[in-house]
PDB file of C-alpha atoms in Angstrom:
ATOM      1  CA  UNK A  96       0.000   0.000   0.000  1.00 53.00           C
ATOM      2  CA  UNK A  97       2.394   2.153   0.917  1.00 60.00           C
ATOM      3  CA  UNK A  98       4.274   1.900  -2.472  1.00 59.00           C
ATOM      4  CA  UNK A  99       1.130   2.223  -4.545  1.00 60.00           C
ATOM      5  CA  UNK A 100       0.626   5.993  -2.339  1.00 61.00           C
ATOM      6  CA  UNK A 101       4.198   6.772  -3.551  1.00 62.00           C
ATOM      7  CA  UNK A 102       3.479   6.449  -7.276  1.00 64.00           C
ATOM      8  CA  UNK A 103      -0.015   8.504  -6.901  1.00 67.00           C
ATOM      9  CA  UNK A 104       2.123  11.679  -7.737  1.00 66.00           C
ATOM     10  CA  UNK A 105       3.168  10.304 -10.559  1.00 65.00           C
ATOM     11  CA  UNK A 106      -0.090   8.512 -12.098  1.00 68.00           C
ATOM     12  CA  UNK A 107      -2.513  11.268 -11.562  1.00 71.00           C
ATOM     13  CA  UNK A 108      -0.576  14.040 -13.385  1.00 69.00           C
ATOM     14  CA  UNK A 109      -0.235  11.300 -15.980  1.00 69.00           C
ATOM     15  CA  UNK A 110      -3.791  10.150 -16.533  1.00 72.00           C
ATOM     16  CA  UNK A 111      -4.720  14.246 -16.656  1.00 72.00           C
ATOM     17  CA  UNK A 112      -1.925  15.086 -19.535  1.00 67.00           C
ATOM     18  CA  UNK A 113      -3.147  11.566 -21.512  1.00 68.00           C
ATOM     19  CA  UNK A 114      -6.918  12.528 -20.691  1.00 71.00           C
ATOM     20  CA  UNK A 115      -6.080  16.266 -22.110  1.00 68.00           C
ATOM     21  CA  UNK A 116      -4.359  15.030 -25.102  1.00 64.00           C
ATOM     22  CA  UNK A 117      -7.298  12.738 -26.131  1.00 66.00           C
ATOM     23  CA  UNK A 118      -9.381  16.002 -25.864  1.00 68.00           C
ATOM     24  CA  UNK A 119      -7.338  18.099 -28.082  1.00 62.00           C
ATOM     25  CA  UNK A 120      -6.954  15.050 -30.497  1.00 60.00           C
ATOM     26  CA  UNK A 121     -10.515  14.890 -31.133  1.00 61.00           C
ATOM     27  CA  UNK A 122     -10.909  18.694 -31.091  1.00 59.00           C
ATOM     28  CA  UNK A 123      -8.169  18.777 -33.822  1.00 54.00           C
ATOM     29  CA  UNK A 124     -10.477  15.958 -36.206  1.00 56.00           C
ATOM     30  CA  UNK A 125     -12.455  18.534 -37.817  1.00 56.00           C
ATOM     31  CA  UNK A 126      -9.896  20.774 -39.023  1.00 52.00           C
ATOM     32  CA  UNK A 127     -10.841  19.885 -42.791  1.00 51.00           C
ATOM     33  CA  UNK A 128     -14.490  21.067 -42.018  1.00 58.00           C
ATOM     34  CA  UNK A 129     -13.843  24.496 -40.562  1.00 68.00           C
ATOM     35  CA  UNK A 130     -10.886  25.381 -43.405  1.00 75.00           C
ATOM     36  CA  UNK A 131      -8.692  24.477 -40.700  1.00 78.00           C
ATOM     37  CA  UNK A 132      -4.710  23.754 -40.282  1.00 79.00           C
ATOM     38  CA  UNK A 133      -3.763  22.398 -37.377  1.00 72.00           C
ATOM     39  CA  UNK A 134      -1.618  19.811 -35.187  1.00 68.00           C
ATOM     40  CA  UNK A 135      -2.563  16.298 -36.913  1.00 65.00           C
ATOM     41  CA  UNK A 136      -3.793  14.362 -33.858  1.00 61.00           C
ATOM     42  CA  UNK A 137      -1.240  11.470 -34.602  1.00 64.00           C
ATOM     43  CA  UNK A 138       1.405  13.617 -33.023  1.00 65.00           C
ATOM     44  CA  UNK A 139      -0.655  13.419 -29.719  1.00 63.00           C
ATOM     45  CA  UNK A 140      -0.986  10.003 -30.276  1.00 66.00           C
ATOM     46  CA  UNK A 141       2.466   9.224 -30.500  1.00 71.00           C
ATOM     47  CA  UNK A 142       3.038  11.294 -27.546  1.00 69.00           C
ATOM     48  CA  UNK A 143       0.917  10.046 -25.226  1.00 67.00           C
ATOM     49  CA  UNK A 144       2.590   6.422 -26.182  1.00 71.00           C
ATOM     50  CA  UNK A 145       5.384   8.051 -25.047  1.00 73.00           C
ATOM     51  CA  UNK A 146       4.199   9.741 -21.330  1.00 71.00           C
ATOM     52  CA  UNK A 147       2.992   6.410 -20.910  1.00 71.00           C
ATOM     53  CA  UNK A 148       5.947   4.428 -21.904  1.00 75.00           C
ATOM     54  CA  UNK A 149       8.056   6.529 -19.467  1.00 73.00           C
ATOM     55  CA  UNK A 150       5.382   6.094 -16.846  1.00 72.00           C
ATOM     56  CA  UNK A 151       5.740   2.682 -17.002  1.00 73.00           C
ATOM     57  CA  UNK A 152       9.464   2.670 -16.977  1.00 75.00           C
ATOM     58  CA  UNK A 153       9.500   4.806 -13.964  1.00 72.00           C
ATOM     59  CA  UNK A 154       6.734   2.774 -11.807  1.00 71.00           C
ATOM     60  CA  UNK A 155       9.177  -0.484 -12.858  1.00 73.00           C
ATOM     61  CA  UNK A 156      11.612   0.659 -11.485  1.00 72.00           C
ATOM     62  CA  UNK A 157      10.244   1.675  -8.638  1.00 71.00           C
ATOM     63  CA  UNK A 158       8.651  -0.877  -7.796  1.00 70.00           C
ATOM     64  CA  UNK A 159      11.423  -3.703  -8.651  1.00 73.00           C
ATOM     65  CA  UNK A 160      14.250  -1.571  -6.910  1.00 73.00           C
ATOM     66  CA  UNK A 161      12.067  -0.593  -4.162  1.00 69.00           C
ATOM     67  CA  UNK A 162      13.749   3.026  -4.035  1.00 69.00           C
ATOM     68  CA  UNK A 163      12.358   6.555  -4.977  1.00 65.00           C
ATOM     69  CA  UNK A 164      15.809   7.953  -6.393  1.00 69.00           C
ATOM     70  CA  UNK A 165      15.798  11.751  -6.969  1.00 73.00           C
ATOM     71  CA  UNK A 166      16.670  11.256 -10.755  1.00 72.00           C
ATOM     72  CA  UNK A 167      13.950   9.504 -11.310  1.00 68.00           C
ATOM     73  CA  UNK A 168      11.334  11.966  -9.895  1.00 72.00           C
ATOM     74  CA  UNK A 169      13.132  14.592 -11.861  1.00 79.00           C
ATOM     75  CA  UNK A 170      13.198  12.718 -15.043  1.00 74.00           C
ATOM     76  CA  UNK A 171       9.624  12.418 -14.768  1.00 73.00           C
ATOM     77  CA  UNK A 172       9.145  16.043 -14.021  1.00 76.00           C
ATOM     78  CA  UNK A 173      11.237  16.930 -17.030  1.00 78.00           C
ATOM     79  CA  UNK A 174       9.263  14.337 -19.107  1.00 74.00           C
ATOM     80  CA  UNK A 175       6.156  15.849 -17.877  1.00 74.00           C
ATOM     81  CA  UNK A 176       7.224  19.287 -18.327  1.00 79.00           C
ATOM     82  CA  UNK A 177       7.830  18.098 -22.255  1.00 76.00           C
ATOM     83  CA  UNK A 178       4.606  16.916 -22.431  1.00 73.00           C
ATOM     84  CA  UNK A 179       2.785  20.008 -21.170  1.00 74.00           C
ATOM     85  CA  UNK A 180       4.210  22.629 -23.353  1.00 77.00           C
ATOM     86  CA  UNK A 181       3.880  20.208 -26.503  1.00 73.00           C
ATOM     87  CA  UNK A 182       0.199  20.346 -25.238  1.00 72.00           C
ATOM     88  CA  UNK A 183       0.057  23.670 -25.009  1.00 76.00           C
ATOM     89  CA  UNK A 184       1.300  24.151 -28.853  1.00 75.00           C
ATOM     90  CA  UNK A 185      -1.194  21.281 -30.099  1.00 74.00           C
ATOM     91  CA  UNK A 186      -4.198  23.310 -28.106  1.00 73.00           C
ATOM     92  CA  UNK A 187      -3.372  26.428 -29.593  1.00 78.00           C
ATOM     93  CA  UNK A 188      -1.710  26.411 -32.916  1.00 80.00           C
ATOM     94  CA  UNK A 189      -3.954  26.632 -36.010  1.00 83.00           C
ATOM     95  CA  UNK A 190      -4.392  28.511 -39.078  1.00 87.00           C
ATOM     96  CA  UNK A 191      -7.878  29.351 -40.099  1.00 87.00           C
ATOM     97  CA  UNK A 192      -8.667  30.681 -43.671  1.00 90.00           C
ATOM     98  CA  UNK A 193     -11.602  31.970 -46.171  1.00 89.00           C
ATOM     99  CA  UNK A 194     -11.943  33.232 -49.431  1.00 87.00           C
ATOM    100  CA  UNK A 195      -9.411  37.041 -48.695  1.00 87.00           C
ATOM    101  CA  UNK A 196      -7.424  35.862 -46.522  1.00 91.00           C
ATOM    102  CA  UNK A 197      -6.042  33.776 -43.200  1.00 92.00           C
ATOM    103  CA  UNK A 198      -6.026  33.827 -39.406  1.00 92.00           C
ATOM    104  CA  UNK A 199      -2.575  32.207 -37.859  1.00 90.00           C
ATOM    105  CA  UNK A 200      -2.374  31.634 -34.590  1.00 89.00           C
ATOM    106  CA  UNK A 201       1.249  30.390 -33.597  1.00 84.00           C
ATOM    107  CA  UNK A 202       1.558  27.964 -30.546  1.00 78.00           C
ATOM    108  CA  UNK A 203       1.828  31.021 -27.720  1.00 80.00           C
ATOM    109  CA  UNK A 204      -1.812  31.647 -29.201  1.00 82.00           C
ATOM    110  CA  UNK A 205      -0.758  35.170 -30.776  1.00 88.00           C
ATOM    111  CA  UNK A 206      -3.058  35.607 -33.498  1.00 91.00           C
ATOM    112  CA  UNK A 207      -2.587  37.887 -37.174  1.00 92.00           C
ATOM    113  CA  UNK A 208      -4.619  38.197 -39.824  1.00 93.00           C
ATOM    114  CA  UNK A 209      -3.056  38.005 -43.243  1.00 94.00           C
ATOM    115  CA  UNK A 210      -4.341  38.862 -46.804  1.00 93.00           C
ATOM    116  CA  UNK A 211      -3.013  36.519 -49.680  1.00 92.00           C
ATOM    117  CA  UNK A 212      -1.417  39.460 -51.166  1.00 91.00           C
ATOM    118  CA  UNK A 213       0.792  39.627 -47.769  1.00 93.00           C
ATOM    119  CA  UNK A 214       2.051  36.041 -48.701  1.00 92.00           C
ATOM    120  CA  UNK A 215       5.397  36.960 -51.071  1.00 90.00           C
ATOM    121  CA  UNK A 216       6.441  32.969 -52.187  1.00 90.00           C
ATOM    122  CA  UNK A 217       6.271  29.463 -51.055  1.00 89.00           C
ATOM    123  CA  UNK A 218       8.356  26.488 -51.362  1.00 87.00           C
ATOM    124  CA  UNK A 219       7.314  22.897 -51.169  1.00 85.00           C
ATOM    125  CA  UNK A 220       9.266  20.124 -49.520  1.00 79.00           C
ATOM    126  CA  UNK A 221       9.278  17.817 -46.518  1.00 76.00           C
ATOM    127  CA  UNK A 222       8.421  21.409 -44.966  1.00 81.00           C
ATOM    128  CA  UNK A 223       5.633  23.673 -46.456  1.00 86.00           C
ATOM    129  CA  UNK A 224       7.023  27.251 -46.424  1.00 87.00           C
ATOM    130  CA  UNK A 225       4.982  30.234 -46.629  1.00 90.00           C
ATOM    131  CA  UNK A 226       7.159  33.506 -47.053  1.00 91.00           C
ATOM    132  CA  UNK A 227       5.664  36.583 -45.952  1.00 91.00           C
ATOM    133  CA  UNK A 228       5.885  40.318 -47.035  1.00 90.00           C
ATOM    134  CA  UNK A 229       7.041  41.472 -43.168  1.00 89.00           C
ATOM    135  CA  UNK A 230       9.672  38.963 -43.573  1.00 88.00           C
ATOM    136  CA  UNK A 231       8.112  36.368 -41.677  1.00 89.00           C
ATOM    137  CA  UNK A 232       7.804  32.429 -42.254  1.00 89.00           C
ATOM    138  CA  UNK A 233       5.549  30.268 -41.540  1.00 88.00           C
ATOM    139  CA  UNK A 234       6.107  26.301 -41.640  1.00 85.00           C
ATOM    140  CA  UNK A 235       3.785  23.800 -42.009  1.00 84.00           C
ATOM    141  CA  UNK A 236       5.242  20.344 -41.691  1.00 76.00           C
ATOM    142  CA  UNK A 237       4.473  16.545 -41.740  1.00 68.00           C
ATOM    143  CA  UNK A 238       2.370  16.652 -39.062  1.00 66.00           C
ATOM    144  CA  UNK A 239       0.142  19.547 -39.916  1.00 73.00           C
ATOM    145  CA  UNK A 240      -3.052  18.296 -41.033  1.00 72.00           C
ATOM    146  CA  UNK A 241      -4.920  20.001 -44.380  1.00 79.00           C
ATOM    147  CA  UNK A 242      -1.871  21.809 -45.259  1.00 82.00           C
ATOM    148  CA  UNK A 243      -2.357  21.042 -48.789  1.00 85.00           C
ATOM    149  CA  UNK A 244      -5.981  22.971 -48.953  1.00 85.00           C
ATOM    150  CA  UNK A 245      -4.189  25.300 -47.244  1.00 88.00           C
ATOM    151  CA  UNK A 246      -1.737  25.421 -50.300  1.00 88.00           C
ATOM    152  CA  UNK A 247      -4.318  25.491 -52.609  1.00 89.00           C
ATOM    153  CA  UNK A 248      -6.123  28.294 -50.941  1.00 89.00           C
ATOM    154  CA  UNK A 249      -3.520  30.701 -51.013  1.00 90.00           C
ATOM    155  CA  UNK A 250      -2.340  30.093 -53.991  1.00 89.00           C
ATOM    156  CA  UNK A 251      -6.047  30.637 -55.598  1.00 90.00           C
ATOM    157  CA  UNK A 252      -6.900  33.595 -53.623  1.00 90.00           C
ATOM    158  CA  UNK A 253      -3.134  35.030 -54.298  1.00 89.00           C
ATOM    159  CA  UNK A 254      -4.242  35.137 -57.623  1.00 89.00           C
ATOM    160  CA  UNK A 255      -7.861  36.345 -57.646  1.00 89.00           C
ATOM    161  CA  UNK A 256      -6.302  39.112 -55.621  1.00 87.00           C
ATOM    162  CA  UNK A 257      -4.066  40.106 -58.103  1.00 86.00           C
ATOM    163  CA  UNK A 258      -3.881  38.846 -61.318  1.00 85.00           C
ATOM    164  CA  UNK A 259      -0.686  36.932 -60.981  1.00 84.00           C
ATOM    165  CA  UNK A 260       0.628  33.519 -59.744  1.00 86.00           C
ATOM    166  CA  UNK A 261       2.342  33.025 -56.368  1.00 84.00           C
ATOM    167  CA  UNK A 262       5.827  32.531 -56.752  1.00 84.00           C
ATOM    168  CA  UNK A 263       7.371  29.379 -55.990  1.00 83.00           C
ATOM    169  CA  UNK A 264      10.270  28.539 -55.047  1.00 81.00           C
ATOM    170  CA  UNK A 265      12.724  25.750 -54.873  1.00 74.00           C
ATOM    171  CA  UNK A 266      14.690  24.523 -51.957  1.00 61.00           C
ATOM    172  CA  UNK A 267      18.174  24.554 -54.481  1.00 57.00           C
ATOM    173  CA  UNK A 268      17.660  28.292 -55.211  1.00 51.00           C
ATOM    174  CA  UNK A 269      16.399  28.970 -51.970  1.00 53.00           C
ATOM    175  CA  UNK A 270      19.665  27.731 -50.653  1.00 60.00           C
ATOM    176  CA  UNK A 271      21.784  29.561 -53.187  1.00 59.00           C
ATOM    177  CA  UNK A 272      19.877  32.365 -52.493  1.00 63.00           C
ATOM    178  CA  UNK A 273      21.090  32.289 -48.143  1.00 67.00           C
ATOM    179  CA  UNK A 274      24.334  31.397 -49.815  1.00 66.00           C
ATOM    180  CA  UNK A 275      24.509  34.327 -51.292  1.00 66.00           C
ATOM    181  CA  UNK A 276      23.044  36.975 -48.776  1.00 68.00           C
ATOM    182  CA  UNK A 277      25.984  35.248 -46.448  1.00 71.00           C
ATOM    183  CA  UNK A 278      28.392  35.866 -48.854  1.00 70.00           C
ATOM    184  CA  UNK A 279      27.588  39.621 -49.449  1.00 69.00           C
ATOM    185  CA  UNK A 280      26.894  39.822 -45.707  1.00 69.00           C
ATOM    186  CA  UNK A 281      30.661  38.937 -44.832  1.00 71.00           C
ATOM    187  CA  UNK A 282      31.776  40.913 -47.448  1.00 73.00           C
ATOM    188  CA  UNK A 283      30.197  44.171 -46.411  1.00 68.00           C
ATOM    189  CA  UNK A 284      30.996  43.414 -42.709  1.00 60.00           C
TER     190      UNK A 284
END
């Protein structure tokens, strides 16, 4: 009994982060519905086989060594730390767009609307890139769900906006491109 009280501290925070995750997860599933990008809800999947992976490691070992070490309560804490702020970026990141422009909300739940005319080029990848007239990116990778309506949203409302296609561009001249503002940049200073 009295081993069972000495895991409580670290099952209850547990079952509330896996019981949160769930929640966002199914908040997250209709994304596609409300012209949505978010978090895909694999990614809290995974991570709540994770939290309880490392749950179950730490209880083993608990229980088999019959010790409470102090790197093993702050492993946990660490681990559960993790787990929080990745929960706090799934709850709150999303992109929401319409027919002039979009809504992004980053994962600190600052939110800025955007026209399609702010959005200067994109690239396409592994990583969706969205280049921005104030200079600002925004990324949109595997685990972003809808990103290609997204795309295709932008890109069409780019050009009923004005006339003209987005510009795309391509990770090689992308690169040569930071090549070359490095090079000029150590030549000037």
């Amino acid at each position: 009994m009295e081993t069972f009280l000495n895991i409580i501290p670290i099952i209850v925070p547990t079952i509330v982060v896996v019981g949160v995750m769930v929640f966002v997860s199914y908040r997250n599933k209709n994304a596609a519905d409300n012209h949505q990008v978010r978090i895909s809800p694999v990614l809290c999947i995974i991570f709540n086989v994770v939290l309880i992976i490392g749950v179950a490691f730490f209880i083993f070992i608990m229980l088999y060594t019959n010790e409470y070490p102090v790197f093993i309560w702050i492993l946990f804490a660490c681990m559960l730390a993790v787990d929080i702020i990745l929960l706090i970026a799934f709850y709150h990141f999303k992109i929401t767009y319409d027919e002039t422009g979009f809504y992004y909300q980053n994962s600190f739940g600052r939110r800025k609307r955007y026209e399609y005319t702010d959005v200067r080029s994109f690239s396409i990848g592994r990583i969706y890139t969205f280049y921005l007239q104030d200079g600002k990116k925004i990324k949109l990778e595997w685990g972003h769900e809808n990103k290609e309506r997204f795309l295709k949203a932008v890109t069409e409302g780019y050009y009923k906006a004005t006339g003209n296609m987005l510009q795309q561009i391509n990770k090689k001249q992308e690169s040569f491109i930071k090549a070359f503002l490095l090079l000029v940049y150590a030549i000037l200073f």
